[in-house]
mmCIF file of C-alpha atoms in Angstrom:
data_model
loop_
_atom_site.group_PDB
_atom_site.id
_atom_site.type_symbol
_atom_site.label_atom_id
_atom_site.label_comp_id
_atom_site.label_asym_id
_atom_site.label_seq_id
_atom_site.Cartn_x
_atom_site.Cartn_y
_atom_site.Cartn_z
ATOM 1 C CA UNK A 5 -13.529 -19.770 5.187
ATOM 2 C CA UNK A 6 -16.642 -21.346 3.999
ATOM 3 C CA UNK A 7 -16.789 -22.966 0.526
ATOM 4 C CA UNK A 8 -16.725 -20.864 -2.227
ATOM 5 C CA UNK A 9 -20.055 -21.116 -4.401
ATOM 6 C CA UNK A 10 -19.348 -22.394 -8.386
ATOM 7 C CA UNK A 11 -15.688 -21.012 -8.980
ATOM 8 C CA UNK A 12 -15.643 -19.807 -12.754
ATOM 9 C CA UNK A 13 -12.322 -22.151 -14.143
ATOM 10 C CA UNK A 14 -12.653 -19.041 -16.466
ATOM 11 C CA UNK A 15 -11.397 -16.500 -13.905
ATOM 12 C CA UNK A 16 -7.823 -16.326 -14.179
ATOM 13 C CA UNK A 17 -7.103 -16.507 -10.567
ATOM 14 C CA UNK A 18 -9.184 -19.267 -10.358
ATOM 15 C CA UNK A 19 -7.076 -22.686 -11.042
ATOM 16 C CA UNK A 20 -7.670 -26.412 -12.242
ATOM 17 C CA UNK A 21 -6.191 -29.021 -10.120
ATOM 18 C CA UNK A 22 -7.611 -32.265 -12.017
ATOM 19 C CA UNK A 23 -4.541 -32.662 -13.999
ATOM 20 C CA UNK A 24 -2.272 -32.560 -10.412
ATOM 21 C CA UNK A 25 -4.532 -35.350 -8.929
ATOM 22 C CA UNK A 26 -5.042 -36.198 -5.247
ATOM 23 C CA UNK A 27 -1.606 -38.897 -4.819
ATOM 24 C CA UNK A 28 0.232 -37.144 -2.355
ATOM 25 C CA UNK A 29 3.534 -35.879 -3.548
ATOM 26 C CA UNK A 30 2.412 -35.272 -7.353
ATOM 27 C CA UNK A 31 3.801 -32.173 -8.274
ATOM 28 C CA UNK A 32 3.082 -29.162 -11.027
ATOM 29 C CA UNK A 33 4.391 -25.873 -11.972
ATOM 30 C CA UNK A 34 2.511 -23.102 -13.526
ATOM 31 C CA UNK A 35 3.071 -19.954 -15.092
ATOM 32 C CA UNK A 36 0.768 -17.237 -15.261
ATOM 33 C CA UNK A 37 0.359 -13.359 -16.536
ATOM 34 C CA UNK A 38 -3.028 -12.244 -15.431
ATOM 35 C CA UNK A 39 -4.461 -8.242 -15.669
ATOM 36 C CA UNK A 40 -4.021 -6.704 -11.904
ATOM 37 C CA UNK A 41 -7.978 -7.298 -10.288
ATOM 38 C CA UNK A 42 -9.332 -3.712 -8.831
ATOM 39 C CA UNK A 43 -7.938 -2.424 -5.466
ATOM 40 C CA UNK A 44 -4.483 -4.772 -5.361
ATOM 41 C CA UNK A 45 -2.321 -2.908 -2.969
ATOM 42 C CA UNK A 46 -3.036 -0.727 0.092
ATOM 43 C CA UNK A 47 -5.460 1.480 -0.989
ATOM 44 C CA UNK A 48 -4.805 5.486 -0.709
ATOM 45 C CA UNK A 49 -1.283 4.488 -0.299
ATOM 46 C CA UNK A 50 0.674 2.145 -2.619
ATOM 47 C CA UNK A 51 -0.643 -0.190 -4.952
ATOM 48 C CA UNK A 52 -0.523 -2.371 -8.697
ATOM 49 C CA UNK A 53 -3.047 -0.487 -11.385
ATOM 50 C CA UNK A 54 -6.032 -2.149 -12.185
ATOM 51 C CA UNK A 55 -4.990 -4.081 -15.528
ATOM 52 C CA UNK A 56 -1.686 -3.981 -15.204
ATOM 53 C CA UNK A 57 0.168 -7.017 -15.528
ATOM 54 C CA UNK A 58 0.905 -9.550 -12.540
ATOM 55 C CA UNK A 59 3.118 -12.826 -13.440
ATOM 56 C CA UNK A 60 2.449 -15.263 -11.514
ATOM 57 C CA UNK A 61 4.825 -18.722 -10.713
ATOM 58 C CA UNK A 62 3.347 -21.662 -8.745
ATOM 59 C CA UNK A 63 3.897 -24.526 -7.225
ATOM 60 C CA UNK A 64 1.220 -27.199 -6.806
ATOM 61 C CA UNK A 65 2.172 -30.086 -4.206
ATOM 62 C CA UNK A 66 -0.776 -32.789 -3.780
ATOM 63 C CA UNK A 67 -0.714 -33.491 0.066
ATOM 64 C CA UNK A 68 -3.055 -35.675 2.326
ATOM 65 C CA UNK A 69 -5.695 -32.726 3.376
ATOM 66 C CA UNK A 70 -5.475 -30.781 0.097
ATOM 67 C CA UNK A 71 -3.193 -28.973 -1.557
ATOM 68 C CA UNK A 72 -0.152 -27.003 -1.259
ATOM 69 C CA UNK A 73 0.025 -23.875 -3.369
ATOM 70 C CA UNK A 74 3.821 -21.976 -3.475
ATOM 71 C CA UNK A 75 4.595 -19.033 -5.130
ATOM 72 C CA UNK A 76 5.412 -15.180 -5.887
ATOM 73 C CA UNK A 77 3.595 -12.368 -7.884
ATOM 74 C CA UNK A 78 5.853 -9.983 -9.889
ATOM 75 C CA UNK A 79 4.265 -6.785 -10.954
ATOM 76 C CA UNK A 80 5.128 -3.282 -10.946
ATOM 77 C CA UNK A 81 3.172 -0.985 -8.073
ATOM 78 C CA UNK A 82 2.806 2.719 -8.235
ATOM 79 C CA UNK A 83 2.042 5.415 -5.223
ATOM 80 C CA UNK A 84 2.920 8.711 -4.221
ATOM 81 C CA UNK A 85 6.319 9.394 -1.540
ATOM 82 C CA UNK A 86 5.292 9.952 2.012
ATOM 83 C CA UNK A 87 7.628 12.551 2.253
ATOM 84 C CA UNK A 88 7.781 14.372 -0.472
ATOM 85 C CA UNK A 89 4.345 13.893 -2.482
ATOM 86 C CA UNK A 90 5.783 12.827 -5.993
ATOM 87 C CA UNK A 91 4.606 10.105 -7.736
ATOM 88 C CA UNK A 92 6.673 6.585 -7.444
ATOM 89 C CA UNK A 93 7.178 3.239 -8.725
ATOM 90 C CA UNK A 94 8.558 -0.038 -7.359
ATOM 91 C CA UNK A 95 9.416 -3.651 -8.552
ATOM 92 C CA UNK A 96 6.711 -5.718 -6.534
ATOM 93 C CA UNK A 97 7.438 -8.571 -5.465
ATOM 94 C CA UNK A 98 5.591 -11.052 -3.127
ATOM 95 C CA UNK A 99 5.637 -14.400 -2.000
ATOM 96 C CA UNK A 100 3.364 -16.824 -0.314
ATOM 97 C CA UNK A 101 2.264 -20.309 0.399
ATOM 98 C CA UNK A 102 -1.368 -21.440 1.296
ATOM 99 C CA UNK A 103 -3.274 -24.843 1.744
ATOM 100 C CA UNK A 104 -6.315 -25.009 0.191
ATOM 101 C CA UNK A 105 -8.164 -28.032 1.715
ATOM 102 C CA UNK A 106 -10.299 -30.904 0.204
ATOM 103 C CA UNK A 107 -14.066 -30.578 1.723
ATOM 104 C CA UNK A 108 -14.424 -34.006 2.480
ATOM 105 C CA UNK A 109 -11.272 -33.785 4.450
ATOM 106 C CA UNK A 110 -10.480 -33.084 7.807
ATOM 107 C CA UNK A 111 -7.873 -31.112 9.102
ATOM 108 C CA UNK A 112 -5.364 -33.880 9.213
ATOM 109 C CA UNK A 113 -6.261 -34.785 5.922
ATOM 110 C CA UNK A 114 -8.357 -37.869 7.218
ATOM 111 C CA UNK A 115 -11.762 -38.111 4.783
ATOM 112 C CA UNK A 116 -14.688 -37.385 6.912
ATOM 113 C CA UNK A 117 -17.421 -39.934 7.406
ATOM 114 C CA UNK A 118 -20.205 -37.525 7.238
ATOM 115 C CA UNK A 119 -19.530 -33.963 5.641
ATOM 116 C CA UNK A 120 -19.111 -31.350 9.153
ATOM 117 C CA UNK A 121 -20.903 -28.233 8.962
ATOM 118 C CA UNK A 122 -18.833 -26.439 11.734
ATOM 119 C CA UNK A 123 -18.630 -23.125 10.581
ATOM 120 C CA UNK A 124 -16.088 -22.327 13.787
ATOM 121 C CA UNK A 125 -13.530 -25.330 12.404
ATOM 122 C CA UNK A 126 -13.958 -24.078 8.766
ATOM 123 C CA UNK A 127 -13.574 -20.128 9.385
ATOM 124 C CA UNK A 128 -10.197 -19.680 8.536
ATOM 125 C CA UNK A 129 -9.612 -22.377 5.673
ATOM 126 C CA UNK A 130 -9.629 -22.588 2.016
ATOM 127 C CA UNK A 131 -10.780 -24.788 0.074
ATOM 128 C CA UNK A 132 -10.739 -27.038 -3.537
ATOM 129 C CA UNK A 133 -14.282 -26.870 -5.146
ATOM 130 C CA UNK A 134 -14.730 -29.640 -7.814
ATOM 131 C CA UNK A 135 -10.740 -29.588 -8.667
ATOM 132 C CA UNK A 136 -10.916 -25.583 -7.860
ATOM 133 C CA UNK A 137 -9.140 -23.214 -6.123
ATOM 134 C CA UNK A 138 -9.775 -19.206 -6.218
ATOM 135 C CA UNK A 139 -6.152 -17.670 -5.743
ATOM 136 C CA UNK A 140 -6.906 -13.945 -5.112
ATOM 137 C CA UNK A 141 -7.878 -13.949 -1.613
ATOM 138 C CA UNK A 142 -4.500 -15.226 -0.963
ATOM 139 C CA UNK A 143 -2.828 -12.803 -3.554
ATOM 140 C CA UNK A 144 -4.140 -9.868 -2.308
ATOM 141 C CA UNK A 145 -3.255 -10.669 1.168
ATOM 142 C CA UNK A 146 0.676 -11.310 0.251
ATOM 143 C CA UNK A 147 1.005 -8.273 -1.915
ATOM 144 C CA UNK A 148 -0.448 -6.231 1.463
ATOM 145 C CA UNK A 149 2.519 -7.569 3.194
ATOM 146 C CA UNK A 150 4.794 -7.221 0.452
ATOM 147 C CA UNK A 151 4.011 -3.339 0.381
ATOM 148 C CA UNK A 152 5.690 -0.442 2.331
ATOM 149 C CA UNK A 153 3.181 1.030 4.608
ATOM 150 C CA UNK A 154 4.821 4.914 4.183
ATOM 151 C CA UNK A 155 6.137 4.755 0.672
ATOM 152 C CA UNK A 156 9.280 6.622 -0.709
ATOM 153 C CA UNK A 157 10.753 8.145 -3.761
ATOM 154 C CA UNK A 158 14.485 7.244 -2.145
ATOM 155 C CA UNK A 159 15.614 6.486 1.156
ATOM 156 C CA UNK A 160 17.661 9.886 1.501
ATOM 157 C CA UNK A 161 14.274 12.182 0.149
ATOM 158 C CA UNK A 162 14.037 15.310 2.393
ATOM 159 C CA UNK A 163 10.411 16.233 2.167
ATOM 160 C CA UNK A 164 9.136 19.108 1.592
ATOM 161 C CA UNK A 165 9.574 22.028 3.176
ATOM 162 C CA UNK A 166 7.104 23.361 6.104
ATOM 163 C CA UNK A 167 7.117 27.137 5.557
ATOM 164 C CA UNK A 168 6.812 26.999 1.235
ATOM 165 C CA UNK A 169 6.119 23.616 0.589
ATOM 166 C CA UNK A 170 9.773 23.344 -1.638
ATOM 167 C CA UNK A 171 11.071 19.656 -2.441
ATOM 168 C CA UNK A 172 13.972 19.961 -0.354
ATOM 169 C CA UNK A 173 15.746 16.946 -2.104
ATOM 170 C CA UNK A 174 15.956 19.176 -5.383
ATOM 171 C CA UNK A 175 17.552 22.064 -3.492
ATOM 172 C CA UNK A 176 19.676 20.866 -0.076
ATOM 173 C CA UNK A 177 20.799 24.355 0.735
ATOM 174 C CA UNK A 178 16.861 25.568 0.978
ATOM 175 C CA UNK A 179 15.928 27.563 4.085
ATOM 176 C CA UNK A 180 14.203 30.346 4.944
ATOM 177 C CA UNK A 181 15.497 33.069 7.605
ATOM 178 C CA UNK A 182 14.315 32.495 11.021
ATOM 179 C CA UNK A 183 12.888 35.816 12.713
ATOM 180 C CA UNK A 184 12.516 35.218 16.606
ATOM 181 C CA UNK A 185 8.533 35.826 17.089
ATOM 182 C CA UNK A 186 9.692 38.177 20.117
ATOM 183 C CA UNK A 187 11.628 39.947 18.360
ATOM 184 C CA UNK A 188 9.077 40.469 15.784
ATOM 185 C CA UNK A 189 6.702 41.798 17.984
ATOM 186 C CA UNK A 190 9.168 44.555 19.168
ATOM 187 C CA UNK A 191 10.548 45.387 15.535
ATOM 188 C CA UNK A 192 6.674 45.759 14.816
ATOM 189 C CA UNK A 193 6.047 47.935 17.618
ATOM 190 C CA UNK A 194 9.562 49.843 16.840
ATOM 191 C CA UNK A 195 8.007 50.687 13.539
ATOM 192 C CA UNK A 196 4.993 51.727 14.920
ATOM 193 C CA UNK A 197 6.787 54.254 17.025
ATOM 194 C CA UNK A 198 8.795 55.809 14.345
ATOM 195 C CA UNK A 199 5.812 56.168 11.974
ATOM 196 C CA UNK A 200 4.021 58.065 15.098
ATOM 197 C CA UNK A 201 7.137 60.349 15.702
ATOM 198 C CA UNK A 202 7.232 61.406 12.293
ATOM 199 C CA UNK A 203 3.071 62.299 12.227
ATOM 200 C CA UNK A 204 3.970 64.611 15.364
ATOM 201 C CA UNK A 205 7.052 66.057 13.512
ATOM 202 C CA UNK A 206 5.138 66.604 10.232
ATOM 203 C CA UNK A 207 1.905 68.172 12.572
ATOM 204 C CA UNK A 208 4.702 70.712 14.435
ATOM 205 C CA UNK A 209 6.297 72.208 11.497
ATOM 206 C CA UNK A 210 3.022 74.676 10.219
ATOM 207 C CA UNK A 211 2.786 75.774 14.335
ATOM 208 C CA UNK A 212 6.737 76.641 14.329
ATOM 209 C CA UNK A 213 6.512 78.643 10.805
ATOM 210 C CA UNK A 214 3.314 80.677 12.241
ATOM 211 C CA UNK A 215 5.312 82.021 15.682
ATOM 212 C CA UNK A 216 8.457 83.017 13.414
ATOM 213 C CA UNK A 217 6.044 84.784 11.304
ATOM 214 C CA UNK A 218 4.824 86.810 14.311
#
């Protein structure tokens, strides 16, 4: 990835690493609650609310090409059951670990002679930005994978059922009496038959009284 243009230090996903330095091995931990950004989670699907809360730990290792950035979100993500259609929540929790490069280092952390502009070599890197690194690329990414893809209420949840649309985990013993299509057909036509039987019977009845009568 291509340099990010002026980070804001004011973002709070965007993080200082003056105070870590560049001697490899220095070491820092940090500790952050930040509001949820817009869209965190798999959208239409499972996912934290905007503003809600996300803690954040990390751990900053200063290594030869950049630095080493360890950690896990905590946060609490909110959907809607595959099965079933009710509304859920679950503990999230995700980890990852990313290097975010120096730009005047190379890939083995060697400092180039002349800056590169390879846009092939630089693709799929990140990188610091005067002492700056933007964590939310990297934060989105890991809560994607922390994520169920189908989403349920409970392991055991029955769904729903197809004929009434019932929640079939609040009533087990729900069903609906099965009627053979075939059989349908000839109980219809059955019916038809009797109702026609009794139009000839009620249309006979005036012809019979008349011939007694004579």
């Amino acid at each position: 990835m291509a340099l990010n243009a002026r980070l804001d230090h004011r973002n709070p996903l965007v993080f200082d690493t003056h105070e870590l330095g560049r001697r490899p091995g220095a070491l820092q931990r940090l500790t952050r609650e930040i509001d949820a950004p817009k869209d965190l989670g798999i959208q239409g699907v499972i996912g934290v609310p905007e503003g809600a809360p996300v803690v954040l730990e990390l751990r900053l290792e200063s290594v030869m090409e950049g630095v080493l950035v360890t950690g896990t979100a905590r946060a609490q993500a909110e959907g809607e059951c595959v099965r079933c259609l009710e509304p859920l929540e679950l503990v999230l929790e995700a980890d990852f670990q990313e290097m975010f490069s120096h730009p005047d280092a190379d890939d083995r952390g060697r400092v180039k002679a002349e800056p590169a502009d390879d846009a092939e070599e630089d693709e799929d890197r990140l990188f610091i930005e005067d002492g700056l690194f933007d964590l939310e690329p990297v934060l989105r990414d890991a809560v994607v994978l922390a994520l169920p893809m189908q989403p349920v209420c409970q392991d055991d949840c029955l769904g729903l059922c197809s004929e009434c649309g019932a929640r079939l985990t609040d009533d087990p013993d729900h069903h609906h009496d099965a009627v053979d299509i075939r059989w349908a057909a000839l109980q219809g036509l059955a019916g038809s038959l009797e109702d026609g039987e009794k139009d000839e019977m009620s249309g006979a009845e005036p012809g019979v009284d008349e011939k007694q009568e004579k």
